[in-house]
mmCIF file of C-alpha atoms and ligand atoms in Angstrom:
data_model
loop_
_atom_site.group_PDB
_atom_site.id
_atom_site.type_symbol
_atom_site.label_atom_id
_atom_site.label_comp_id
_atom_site.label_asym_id
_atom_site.label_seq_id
_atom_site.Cartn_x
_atom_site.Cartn_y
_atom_site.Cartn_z
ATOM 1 C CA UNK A 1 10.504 -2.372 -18.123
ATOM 2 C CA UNK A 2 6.848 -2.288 -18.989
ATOM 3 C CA UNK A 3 3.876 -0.893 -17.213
ATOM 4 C CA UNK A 4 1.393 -3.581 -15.979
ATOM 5 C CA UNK A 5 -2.208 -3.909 -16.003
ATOM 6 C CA UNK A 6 -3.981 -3.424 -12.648
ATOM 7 C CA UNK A 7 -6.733 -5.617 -11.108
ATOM 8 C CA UNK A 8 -9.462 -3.776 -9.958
ATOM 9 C CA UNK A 9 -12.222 -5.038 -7.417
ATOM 10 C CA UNK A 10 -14.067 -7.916 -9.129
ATOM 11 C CA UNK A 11 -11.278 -9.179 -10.373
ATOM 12 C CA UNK A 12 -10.884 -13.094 -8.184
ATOM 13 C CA UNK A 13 -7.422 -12.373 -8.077
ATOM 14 C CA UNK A 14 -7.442 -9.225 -5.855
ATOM 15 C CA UNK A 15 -9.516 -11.450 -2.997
ATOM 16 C CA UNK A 16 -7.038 -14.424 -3.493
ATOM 17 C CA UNK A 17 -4.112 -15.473 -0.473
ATOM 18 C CA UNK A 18 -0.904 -14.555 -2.237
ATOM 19 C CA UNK A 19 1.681 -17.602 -2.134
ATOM 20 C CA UNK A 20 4.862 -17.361 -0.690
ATOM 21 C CA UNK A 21 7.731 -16.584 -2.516
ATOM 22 C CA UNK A 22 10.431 -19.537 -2.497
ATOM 23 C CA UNK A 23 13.555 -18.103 -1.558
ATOM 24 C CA UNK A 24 15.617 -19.572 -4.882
ATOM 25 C CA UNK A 25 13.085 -17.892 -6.736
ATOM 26 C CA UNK A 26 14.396 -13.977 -5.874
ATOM 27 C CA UNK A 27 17.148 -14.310 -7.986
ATOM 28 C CA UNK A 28 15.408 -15.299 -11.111
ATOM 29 C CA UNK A 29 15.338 -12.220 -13.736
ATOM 30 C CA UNK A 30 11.885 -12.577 -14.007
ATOM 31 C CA UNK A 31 11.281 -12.095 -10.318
ATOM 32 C CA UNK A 32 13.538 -8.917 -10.465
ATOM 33 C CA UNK A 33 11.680 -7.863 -13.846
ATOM 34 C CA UNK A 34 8.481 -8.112 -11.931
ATOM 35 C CA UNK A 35 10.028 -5.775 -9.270
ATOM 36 C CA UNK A 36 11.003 -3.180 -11.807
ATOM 37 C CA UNK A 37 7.855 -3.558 -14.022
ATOM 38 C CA UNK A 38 5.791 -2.916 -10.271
ATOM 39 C CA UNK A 39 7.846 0.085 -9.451
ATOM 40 C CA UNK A 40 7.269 1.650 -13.177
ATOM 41 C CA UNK A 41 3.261 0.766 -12.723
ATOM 42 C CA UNK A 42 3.561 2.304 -8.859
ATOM 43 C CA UNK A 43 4.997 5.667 -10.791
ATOM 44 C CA UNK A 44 2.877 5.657 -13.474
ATOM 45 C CA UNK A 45 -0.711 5.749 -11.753
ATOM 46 C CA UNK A 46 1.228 8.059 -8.386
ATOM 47 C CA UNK A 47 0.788 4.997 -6.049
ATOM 48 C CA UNK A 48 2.692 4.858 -2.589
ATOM 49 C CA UNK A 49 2.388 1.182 -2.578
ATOM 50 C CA UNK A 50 1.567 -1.523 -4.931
ATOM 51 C CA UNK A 51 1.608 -4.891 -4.298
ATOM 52 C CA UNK A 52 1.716 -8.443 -6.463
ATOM 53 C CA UNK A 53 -2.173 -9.280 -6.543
ATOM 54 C CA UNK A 54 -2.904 -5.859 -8.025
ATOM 55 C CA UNK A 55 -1.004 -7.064 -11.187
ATOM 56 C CA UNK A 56 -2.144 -9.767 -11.169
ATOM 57 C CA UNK A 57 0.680 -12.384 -10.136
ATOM 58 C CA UNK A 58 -0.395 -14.255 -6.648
ATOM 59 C CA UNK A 59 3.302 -13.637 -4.840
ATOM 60 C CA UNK A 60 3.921 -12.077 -1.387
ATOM 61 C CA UNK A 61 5.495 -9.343 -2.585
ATOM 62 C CA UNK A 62 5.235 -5.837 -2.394
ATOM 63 C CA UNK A 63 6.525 -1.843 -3.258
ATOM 64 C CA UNK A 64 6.387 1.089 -1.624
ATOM 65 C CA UNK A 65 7.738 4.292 -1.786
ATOM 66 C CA UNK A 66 6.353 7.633 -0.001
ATOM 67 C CA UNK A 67 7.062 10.996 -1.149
ATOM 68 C CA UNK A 68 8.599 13.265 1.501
ATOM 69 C CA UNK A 69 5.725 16.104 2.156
ATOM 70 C CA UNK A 70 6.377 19.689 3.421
ATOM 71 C CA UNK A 71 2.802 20.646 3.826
ATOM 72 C CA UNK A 72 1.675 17.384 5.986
ATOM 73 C CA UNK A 73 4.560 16.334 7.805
ATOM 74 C CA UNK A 74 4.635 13.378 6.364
ATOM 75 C CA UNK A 75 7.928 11.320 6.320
ATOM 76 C CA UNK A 76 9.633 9.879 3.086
ATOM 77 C CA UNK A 77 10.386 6.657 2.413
ATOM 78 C CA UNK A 78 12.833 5.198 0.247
ATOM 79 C CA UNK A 79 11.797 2.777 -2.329
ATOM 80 C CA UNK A 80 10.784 -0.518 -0.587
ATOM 81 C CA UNK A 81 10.384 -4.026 -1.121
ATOM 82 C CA UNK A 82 8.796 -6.553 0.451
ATOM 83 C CA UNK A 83 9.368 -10.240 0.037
ATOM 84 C CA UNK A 84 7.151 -12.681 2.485
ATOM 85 C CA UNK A 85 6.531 -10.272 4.345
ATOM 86 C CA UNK A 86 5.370 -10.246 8.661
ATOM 87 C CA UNK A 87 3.710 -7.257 9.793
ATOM 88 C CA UNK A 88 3.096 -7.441 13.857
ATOM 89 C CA UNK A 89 1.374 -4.508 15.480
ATOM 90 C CA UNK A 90 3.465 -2.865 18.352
ATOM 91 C CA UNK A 91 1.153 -1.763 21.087
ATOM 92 C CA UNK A 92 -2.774 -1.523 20.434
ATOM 93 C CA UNK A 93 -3.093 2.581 19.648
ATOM 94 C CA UNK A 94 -5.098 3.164 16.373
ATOM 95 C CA UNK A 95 -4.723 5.781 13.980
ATOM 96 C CA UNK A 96 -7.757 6.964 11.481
ATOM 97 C CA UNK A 97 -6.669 8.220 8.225
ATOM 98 C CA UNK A 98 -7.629 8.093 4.280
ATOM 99 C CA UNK A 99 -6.684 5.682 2.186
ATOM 100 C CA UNK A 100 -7.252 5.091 -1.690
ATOM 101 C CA UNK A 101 -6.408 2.277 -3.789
ATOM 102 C CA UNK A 102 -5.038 1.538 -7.142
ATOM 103 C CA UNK A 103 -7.333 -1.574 -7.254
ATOM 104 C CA UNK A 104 -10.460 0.545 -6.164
ATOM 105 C CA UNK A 105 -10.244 3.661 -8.107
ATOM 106 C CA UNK A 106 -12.148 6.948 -7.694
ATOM 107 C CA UNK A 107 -12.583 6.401 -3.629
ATOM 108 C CA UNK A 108 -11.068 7.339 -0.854
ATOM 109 C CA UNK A 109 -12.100 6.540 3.004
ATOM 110 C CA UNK A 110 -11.033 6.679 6.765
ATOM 111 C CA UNK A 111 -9.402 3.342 7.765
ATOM 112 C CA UNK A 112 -8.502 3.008 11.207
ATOM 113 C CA UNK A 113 -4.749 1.603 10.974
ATOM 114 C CA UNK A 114 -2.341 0.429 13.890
ATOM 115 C CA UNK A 115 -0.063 3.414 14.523
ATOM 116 C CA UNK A 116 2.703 1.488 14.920
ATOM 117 C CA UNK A 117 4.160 -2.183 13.434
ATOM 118 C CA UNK A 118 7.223 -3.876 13.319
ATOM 119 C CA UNK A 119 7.947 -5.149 9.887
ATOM 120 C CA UNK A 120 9.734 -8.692 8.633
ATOM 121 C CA UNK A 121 10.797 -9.147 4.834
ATOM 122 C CA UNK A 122 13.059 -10.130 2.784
ATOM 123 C CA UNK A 123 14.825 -7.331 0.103
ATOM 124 C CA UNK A 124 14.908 -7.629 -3.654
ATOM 125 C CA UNK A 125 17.971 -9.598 -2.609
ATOM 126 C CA UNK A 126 16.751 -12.200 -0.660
ATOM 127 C CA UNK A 127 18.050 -10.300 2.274
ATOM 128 C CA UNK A 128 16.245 -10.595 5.599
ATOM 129 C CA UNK A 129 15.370 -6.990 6.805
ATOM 130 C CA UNK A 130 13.345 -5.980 9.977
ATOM 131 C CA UNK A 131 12.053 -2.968 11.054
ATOM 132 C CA UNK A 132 9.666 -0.407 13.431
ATOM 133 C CA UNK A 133 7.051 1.699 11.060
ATOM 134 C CA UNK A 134 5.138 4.496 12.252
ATOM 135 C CA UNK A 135 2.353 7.079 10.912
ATOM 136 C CA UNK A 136 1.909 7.303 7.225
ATOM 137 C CA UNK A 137 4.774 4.478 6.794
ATOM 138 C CA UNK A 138 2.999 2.103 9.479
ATOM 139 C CA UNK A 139 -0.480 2.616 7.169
ATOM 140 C CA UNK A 140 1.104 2.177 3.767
ATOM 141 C CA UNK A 141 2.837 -1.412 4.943
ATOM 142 C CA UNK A 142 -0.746 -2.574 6.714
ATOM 143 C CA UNK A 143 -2.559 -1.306 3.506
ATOM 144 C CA UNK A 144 -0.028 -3.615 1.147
ATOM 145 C CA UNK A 145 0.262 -6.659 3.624
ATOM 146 C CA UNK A 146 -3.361 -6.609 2.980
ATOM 147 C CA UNK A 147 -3.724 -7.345 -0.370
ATOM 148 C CA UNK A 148 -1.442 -10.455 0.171
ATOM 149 C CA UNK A 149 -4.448 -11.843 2.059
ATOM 150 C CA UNK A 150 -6.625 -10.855 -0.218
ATOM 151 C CA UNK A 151 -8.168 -7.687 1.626
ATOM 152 C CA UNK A 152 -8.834 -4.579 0.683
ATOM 153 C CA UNK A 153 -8.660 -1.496 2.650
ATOM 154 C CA UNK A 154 -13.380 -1.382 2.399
ATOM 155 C CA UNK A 155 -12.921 -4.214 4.644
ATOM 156 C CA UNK A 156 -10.983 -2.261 7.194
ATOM 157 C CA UNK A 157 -13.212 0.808 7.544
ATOM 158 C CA UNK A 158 -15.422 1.148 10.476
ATOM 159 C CA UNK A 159 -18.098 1.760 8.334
ATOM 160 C CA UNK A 160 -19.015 3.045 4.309
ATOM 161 C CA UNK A 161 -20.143 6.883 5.868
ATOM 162 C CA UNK A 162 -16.527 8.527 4.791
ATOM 163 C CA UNK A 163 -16.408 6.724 1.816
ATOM 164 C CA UNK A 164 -15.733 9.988 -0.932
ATOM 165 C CA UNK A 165 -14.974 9.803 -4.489
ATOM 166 C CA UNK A 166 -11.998 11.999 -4.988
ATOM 167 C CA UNK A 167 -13.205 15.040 -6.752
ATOM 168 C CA UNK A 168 -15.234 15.917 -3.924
ATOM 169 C CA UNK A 169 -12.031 14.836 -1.483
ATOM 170 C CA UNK A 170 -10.205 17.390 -3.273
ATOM 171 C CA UNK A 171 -13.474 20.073 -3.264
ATOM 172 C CA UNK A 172 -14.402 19.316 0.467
ATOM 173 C CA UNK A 173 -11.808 17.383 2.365
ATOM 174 C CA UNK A 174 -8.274 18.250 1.151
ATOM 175 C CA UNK A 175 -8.673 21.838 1.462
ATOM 176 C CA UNK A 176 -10.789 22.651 4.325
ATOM 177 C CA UNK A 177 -12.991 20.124 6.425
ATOM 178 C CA UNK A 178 -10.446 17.589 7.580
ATOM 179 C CA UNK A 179 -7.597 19.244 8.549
ATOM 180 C CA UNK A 180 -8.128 18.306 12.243
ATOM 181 C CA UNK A 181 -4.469 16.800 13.576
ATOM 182 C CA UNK A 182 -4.057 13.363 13.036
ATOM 183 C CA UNK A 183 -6.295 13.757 9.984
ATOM 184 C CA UNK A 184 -4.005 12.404 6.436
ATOM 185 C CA UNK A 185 -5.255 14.732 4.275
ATOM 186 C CA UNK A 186 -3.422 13.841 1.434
ATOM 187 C CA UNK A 187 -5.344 11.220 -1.213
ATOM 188 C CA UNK A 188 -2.641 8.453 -2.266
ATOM 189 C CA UNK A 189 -3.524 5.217 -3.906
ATOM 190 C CA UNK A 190 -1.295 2.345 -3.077
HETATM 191 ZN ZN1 LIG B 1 -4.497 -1.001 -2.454
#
């Protein structure tokens, strides 16, 4: 397995469509190399999520994988893929929390995220797998499904105000300030 290069902000590729992958092609060992090798880069730089355009291959695919978390109630989640996937939003209630990205390093900011979406993939497999995502889950899957269209989570935010770099998230955010329920508090890259 190797540890891959990630595309920052700049780089075309990031603002690119991802294609879709062809279903013959999941088998392929390179397809499943590219899995492993996103899952070792995920680990390495203690993403949540990571997905194809960040290292630079133009596929719909994506990994996730969230830490269980004591101190913020946040659920765990399994390691994930996502092959072509369909993210539909169940009901209209919005949910602001911080986000940080791999691909736009040093920041974090408020995105305002559906609380709640139904997700449609395919596994490592080929598999077809459905299922309801909410909270912390529900933001990680919007924030990957993003990047297959070429957006980055800057383009969701209401506006640049809570845009922090991450010392002073740690200094005046993570520890004090923005504890207010509902608030994530926690700065993850994915
Ligand atoms: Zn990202």
């Amino acid at each position: 397995m190797s540890i891959l290069k990630v595309a920052r902000i700049g780089h075309p590729v990031v603002r690119q469509a991802a294609q879709e992958v062809p279903r013959k092609a999941i088998r392929d060992p390179l397809f499943q190399k590219l899995v492993d090798d996103m899952r070792l880069t995920m680990y390495e730089y203690e993403g949540v999520g990571l997905a194809a355009p960040q290292v630079h291959e133009g596929l719909r695919l994506a990994v996730l994988e969230v830490p269980g978390s004591d101190e913020r109630a946040r659920e765990a989640v399994p390691f994930t893929v996502l092959v072509n996937p369909v993210v539909t939003p169940i009901g209209d209630e919005l949910e602001h929390g911080w986000e940080g990205c791999l691909s736009v390093p040093d920041l974090r900011g408020i995105v305002p995220r559906f609380a709640r979406v139904r997700l449609e993939a395919l596994d490592r497999d080929g598999k077809p797998y459905s299922l309801e995502a909410s909270g912390f889950f529900a933001r990680v899957i919007q924030h990957e499904c993003d990047h297959l269209d070429g957006r980055v989570y800057l383009d969701r935010m209401d506006g640049m105000r809570s845009l922090t770099f991450i010392k002073e998230f740690e200094d005046h955010v993570a520890h004090g300030a923005g504890d207010e329920p509902g608030h994530q508090t926690e700065g993850n890259d994915a």
